[in-house]
Short mmCIF file of N, CA and C in Angstrom, two decimals:
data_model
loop_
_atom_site.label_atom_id
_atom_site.label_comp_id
_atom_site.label_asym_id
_atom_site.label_seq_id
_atom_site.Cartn_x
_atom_site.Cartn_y
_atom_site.Cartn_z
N UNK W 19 172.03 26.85 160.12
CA UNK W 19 172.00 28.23 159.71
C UNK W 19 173.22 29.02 160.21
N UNK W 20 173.82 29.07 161.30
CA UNK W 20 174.49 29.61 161.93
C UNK W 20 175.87 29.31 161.26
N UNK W 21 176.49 27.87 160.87
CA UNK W 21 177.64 27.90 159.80
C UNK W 21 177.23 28.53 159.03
N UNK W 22 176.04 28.16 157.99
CA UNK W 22 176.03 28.68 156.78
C UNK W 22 176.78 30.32 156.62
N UNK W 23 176.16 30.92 157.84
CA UNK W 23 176.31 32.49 158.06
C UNK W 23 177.63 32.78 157.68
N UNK W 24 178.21 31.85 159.26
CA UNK W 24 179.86 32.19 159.51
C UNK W 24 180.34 32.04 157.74
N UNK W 25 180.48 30.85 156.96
CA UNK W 25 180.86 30.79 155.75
C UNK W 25 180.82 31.52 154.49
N UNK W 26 179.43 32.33 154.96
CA UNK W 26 179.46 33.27 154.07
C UNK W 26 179.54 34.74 154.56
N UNK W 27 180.12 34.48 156.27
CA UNK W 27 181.07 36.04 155.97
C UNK W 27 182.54 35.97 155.19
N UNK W 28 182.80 34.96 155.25
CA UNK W 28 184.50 34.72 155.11
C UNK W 28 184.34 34.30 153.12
N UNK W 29 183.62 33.69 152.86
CA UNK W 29 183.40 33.02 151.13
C UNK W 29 181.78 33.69 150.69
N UNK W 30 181.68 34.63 150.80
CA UNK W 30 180.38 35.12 150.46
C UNK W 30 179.56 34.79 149.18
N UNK W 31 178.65 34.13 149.27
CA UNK W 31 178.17 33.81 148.65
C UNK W 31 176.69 35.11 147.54
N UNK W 32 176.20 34.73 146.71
CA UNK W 32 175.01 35.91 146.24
C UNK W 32 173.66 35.85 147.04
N UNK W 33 173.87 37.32 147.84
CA UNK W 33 172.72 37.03 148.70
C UNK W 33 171.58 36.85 147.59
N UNK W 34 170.38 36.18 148.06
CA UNK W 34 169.05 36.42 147.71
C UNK W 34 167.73 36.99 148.22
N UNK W 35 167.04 37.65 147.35
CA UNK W 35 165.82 38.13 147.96
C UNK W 35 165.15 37.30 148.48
N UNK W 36 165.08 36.07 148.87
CA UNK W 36 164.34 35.34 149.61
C UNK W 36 165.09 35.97 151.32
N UNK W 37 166.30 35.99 151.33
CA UNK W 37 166.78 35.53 152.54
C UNK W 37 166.99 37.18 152.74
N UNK W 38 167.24 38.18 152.39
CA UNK W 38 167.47 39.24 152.56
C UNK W 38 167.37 39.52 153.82
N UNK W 39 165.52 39.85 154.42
CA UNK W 39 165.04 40.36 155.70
C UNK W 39 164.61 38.84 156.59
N UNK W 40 164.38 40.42 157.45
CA UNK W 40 163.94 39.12 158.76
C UNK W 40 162.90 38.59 158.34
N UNK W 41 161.91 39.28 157.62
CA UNK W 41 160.74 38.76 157.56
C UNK W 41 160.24 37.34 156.72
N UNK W 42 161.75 37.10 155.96
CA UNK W 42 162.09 36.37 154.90
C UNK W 42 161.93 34.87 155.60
N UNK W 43 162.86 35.09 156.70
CA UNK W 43 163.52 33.71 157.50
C UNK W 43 163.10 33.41 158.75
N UNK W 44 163.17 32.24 159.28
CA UNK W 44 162.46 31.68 160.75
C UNK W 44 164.00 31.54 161.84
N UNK W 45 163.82 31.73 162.84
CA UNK W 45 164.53 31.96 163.87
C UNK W 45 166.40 32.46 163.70
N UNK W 46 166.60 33.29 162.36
CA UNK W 46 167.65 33.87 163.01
C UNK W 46 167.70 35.20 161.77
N UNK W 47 168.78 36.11 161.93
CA UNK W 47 168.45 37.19 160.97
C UNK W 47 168.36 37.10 159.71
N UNK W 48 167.75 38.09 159.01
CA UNK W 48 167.89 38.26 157.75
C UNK W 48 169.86 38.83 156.84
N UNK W 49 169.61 37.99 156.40
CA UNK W 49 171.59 38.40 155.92
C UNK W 49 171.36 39.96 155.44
N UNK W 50 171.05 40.94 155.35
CA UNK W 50 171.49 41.72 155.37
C UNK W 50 171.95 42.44 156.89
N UNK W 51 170.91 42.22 157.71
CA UNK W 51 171.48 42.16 159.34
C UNK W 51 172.08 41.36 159.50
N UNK W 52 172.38 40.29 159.22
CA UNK W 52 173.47 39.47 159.58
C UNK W 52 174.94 39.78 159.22
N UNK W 53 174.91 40.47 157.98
CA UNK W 53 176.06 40.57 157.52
C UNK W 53 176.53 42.12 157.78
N UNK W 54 176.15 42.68 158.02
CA UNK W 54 176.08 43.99 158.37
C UNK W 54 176.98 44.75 157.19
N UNK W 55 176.60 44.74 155.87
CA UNK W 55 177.43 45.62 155.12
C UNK W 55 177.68 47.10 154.92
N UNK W 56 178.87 47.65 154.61
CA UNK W 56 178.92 48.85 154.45
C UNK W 56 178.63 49.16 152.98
N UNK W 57 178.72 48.50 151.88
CA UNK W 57 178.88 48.93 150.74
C UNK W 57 177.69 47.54 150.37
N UNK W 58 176.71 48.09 149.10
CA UNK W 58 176.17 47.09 148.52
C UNK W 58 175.64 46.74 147.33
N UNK W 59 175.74 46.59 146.55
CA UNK W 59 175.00 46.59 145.15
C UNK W 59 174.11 45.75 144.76
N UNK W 60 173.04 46.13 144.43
CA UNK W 60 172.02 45.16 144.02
C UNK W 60 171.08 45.23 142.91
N UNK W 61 170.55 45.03 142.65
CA UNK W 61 169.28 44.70 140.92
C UNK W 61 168.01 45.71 141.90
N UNK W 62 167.25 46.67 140.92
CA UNK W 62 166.15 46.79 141.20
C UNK W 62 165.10 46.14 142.00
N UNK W 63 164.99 44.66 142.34
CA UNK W 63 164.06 44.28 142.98
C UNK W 63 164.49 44.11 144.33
N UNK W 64 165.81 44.15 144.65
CA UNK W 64 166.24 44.14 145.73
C UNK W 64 165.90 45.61 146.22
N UNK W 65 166.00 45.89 145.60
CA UNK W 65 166.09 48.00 146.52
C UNK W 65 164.14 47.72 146.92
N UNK W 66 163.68 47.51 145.65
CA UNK W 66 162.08 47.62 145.93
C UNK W 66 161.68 46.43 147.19
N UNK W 67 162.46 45.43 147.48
CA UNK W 67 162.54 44.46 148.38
C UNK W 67 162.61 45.69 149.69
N UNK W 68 163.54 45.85 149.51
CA UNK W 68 163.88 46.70 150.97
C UNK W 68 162.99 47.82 151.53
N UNK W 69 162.41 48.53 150.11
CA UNK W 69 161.88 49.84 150.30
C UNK W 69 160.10 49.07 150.87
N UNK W 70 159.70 47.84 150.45
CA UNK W 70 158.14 47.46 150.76
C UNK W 70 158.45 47.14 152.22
N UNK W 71 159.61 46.47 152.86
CA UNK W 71 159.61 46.14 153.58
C UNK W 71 159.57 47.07 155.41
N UNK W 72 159.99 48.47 154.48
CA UNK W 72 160.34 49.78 155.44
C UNK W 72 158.76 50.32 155.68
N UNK W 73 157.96 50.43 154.60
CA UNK W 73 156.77 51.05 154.63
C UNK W 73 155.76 49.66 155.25
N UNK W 74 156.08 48.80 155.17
CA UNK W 74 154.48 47.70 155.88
C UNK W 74 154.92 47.78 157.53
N UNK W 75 156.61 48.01 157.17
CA UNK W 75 156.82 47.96 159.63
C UNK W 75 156.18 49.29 159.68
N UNK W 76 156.30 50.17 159.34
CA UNK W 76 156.18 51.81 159.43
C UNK W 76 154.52 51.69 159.21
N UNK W 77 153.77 51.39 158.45
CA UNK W 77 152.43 51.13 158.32
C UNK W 77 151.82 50.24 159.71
N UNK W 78 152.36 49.01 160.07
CA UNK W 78 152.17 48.58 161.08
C UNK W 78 152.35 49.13 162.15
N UNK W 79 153.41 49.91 162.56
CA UNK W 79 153.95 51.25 164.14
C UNK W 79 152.69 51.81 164.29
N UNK W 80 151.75 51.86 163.60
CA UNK W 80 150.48 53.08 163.97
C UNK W 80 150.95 53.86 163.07
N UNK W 81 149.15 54.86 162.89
CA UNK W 81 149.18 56.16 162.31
C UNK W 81 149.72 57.21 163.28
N UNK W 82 150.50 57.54 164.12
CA UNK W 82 151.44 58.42 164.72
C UNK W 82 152.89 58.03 164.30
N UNK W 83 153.13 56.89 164.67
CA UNK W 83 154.65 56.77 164.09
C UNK W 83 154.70 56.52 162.67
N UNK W 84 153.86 56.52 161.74
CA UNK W 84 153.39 56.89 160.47
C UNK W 84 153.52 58.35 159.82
N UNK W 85 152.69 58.95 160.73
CA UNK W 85 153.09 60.37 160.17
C UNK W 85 154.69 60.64 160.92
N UNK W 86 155.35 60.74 161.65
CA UNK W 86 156.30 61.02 161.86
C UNK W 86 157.37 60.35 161.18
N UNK W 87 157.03 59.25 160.33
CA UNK W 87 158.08 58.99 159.51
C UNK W 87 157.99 59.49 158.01
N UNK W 88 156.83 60.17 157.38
CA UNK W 88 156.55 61.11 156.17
C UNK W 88 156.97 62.34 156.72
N UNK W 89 156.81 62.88 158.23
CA UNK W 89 157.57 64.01 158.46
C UNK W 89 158.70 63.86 158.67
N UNK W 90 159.51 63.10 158.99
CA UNK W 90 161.38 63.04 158.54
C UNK W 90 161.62 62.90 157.17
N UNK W 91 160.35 62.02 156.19
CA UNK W 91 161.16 62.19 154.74
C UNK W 91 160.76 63.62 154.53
N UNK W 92 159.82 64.66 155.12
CA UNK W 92 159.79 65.44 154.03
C UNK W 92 160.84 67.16 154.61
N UNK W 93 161.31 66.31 156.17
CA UNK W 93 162.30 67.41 156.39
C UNK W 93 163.63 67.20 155.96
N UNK W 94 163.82 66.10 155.82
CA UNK W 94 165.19 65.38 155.05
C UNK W 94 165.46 65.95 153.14
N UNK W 95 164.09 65.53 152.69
CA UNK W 95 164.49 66.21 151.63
C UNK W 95 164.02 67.61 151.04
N UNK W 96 164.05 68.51 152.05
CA UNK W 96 163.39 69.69 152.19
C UNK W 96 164.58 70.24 153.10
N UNK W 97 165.54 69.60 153.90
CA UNK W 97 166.76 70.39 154.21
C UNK W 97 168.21 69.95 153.96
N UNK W 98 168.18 68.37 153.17
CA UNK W 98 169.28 68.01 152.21
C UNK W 98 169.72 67.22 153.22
N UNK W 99 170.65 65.92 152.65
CA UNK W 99 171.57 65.37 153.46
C UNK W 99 173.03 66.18 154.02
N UNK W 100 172.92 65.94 155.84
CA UNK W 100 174.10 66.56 156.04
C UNK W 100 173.33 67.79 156.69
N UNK W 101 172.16 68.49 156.70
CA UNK W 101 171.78 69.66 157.04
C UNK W 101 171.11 69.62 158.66
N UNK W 102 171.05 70.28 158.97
CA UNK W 102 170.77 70.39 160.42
C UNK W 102 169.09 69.16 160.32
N UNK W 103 167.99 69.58 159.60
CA UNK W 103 166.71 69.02 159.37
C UNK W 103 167.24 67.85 159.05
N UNK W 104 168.04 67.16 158.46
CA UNK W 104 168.53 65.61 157.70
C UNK W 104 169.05 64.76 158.90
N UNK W 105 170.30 65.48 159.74
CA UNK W 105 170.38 64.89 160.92
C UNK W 105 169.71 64.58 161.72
N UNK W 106 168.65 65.62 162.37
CA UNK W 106 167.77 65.32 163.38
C UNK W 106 166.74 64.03 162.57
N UNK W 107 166.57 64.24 161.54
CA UNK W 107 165.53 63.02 160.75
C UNK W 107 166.57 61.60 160.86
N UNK W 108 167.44 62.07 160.63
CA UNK W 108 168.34 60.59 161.01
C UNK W 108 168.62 59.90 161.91
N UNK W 109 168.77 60.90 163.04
CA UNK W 109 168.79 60.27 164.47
C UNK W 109 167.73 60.00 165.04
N UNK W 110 165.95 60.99 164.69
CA UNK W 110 165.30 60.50 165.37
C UNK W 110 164.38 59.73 164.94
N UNK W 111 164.20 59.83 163.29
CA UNK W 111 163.14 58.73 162.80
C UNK W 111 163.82 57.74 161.74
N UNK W 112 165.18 57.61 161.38
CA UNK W 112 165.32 56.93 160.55
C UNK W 112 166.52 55.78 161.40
N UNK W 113 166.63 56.11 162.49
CA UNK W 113 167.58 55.35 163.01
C UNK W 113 167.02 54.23 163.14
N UNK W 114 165.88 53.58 163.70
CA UNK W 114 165.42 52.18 163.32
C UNK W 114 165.52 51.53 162.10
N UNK W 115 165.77 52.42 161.06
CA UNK W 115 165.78 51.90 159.70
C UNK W 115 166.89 51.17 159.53
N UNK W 116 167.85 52.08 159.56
CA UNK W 116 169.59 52.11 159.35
C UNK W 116 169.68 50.47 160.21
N UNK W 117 169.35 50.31 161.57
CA UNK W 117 169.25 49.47 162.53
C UNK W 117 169.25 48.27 161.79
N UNK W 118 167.35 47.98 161.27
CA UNK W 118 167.28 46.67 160.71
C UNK W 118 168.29 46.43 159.44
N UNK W 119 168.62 47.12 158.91
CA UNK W 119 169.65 47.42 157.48
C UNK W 119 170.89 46.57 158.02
N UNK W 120 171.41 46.59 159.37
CA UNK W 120 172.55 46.28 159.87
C UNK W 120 173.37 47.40 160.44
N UNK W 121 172.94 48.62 160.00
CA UNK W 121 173.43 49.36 160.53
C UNK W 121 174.53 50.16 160.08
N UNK W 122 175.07 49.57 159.27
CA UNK W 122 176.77 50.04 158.36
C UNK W 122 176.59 50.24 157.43
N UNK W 123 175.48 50.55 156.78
CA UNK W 123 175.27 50.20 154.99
C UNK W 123 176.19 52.41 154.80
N UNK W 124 176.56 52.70 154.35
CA UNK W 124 177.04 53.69 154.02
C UNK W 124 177.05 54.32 152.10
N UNK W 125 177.41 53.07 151.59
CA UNK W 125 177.69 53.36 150.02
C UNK W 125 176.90 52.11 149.72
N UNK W 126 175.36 52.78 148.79
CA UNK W 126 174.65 51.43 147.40
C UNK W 126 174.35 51.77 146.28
N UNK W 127 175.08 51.01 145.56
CA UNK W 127 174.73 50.95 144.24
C UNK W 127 173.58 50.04 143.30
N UNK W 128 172.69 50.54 142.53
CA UNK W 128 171.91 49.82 141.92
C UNK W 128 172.37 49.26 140.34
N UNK W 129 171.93 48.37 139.87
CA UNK W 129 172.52 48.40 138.20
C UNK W 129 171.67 47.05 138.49
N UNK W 130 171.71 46.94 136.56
CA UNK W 130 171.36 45.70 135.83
C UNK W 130 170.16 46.28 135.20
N UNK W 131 168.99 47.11 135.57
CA UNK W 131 167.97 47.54 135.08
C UNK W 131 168.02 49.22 136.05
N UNK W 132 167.17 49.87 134.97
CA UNK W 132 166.78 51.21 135.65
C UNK W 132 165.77 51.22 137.28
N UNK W 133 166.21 51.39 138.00
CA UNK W 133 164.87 51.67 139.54
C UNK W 133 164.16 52.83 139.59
N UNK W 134 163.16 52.71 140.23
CA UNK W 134 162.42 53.62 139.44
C UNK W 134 162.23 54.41 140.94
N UNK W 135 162.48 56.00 140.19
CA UNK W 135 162.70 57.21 141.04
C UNK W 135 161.89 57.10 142.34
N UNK W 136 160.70 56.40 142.54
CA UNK W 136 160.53 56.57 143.60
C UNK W 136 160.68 55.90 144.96
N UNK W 137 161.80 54.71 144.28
CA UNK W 137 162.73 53.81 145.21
C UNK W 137 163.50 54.28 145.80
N UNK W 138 164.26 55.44 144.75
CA UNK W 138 165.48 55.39 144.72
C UNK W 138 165.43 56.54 145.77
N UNK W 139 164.40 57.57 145.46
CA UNK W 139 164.38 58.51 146.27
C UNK W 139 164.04 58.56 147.66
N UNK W 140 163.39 57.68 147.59
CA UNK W 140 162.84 57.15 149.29
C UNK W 140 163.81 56.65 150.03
N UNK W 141 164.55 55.47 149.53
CA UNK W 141 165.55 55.03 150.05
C UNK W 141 166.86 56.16 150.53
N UNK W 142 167.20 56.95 149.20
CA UNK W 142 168.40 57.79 149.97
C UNK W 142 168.27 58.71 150.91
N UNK W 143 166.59 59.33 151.13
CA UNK W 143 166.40 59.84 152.49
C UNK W 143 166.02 59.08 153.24
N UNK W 144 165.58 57.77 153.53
CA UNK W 144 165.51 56.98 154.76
C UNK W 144 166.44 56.06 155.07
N UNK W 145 167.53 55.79 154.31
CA UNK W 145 168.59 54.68 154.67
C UNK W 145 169.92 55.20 154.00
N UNK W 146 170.10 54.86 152.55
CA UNK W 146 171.78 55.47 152.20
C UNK W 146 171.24 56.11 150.93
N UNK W 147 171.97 56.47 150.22
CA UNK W 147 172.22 57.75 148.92
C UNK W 147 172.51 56.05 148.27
N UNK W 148 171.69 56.15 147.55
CA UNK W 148 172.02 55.35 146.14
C UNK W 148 172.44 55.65 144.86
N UNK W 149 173.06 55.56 144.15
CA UNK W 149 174.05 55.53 143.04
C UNK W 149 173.29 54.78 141.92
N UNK W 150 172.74 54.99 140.48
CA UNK W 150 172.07 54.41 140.16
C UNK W 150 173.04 54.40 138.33
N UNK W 151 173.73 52.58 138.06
CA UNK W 151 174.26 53.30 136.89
C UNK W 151 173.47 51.61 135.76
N UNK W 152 174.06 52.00 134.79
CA UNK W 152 173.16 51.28 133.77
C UNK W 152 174.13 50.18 133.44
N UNK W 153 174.28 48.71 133.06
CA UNK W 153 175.36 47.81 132.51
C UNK W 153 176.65 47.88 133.75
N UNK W 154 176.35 47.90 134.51
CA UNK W 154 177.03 47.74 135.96
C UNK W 154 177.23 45.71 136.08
N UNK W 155 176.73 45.41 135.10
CA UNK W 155 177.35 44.00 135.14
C UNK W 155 178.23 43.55 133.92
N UNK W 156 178.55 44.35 133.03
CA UNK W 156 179.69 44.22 132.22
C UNK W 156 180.60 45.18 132.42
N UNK W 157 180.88 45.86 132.21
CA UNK W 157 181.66 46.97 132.07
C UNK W 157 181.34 48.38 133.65
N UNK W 158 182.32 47.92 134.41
CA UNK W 158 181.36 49.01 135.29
C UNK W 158 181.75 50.04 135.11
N UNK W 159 180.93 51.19 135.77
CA UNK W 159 180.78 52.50 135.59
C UNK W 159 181.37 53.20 134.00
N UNK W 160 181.13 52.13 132.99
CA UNK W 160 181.25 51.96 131.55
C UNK W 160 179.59 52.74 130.63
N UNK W 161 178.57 53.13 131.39
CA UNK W 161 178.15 53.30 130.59
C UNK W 161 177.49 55.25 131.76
N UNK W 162 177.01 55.17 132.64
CA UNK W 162 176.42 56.25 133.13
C UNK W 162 175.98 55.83 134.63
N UNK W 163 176.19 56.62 135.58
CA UNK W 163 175.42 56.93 136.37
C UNK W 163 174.77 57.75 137.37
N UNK W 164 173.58 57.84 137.52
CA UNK W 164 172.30 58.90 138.22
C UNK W 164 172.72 58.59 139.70
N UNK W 165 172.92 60.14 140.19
CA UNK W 165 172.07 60.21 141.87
C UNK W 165 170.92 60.70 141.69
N UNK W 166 170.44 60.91 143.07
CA UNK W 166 168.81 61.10 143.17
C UNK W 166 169.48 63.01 143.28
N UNK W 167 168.46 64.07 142.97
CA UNK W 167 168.28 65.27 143.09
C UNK W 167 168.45 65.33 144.55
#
């Protein structure tokens, strides 16, 4: 496992939703922590991959660190990214998120099929602002694309 890794920081290969999270793989990270990307693009089932995987740890933390993570999404998007309420939600309840993510993810893009708003929206207040455009595998940014409100 550990070549495989090294080889595919340097010749990267197409991650897969099998191997994505930790929860995926037995004794070492999931390649998106492994690889720690800043930029990422992926297909709808990957985002919904990521987004089930945020709500069953967050479901598992207890009903206290449960509600305190519906109260950072709903001060985050109730005081905007960048706003005094978005920061404090970032540093104090979404920073474990960002964490298992790898930590660097900054810019994601979705394409190949439409994701559906309530991925998309969850995700850009608990991890990065997603970019959502249509035929992003022929022609990019050739046909349209949605941010979240």
């Amino acid at each position: 496992p550990r070549r495989r890794r090294l080889t595919e920081k340097f010749a990267p290969s197409p991650l897969t939703v099998k191997t994505l999270t930790d929860a995926s793989v037995r004794n070492c990270l999931g390649d998106i922590r492994a690889l720690q990307p800043t930029i990422m693009v992926g297909v709808p089932a990957v985002w919904e991959t990521i987004r089930k995987g945020i709500v069953s740890k967050v479901k598992a933390a207890g009903a206290v660190k449960s509600k305190m993570f519906d109260l950072g999404l709903a001060a985050k998007k109730y005081g905007g990214r960048g706003s005094f309420l978005g920061n404090v939600a970032d540093s104090v309840v979404f920073k474990a998120v960002k964490e298992n993510t790898g930590g660097k993810l900054k810019y994601a893009m979705s394409g190949g099929a439409p994701i559906s708003k309530e991925t998309q929206e969850f995700l850009s207040l608990a991890l990065v602002m997603i970019i959502q455009g249509c035929e992003f595998d022929c022609d990019l940014f050739d046909s349209f694309v949605c941010v979240p409100d």
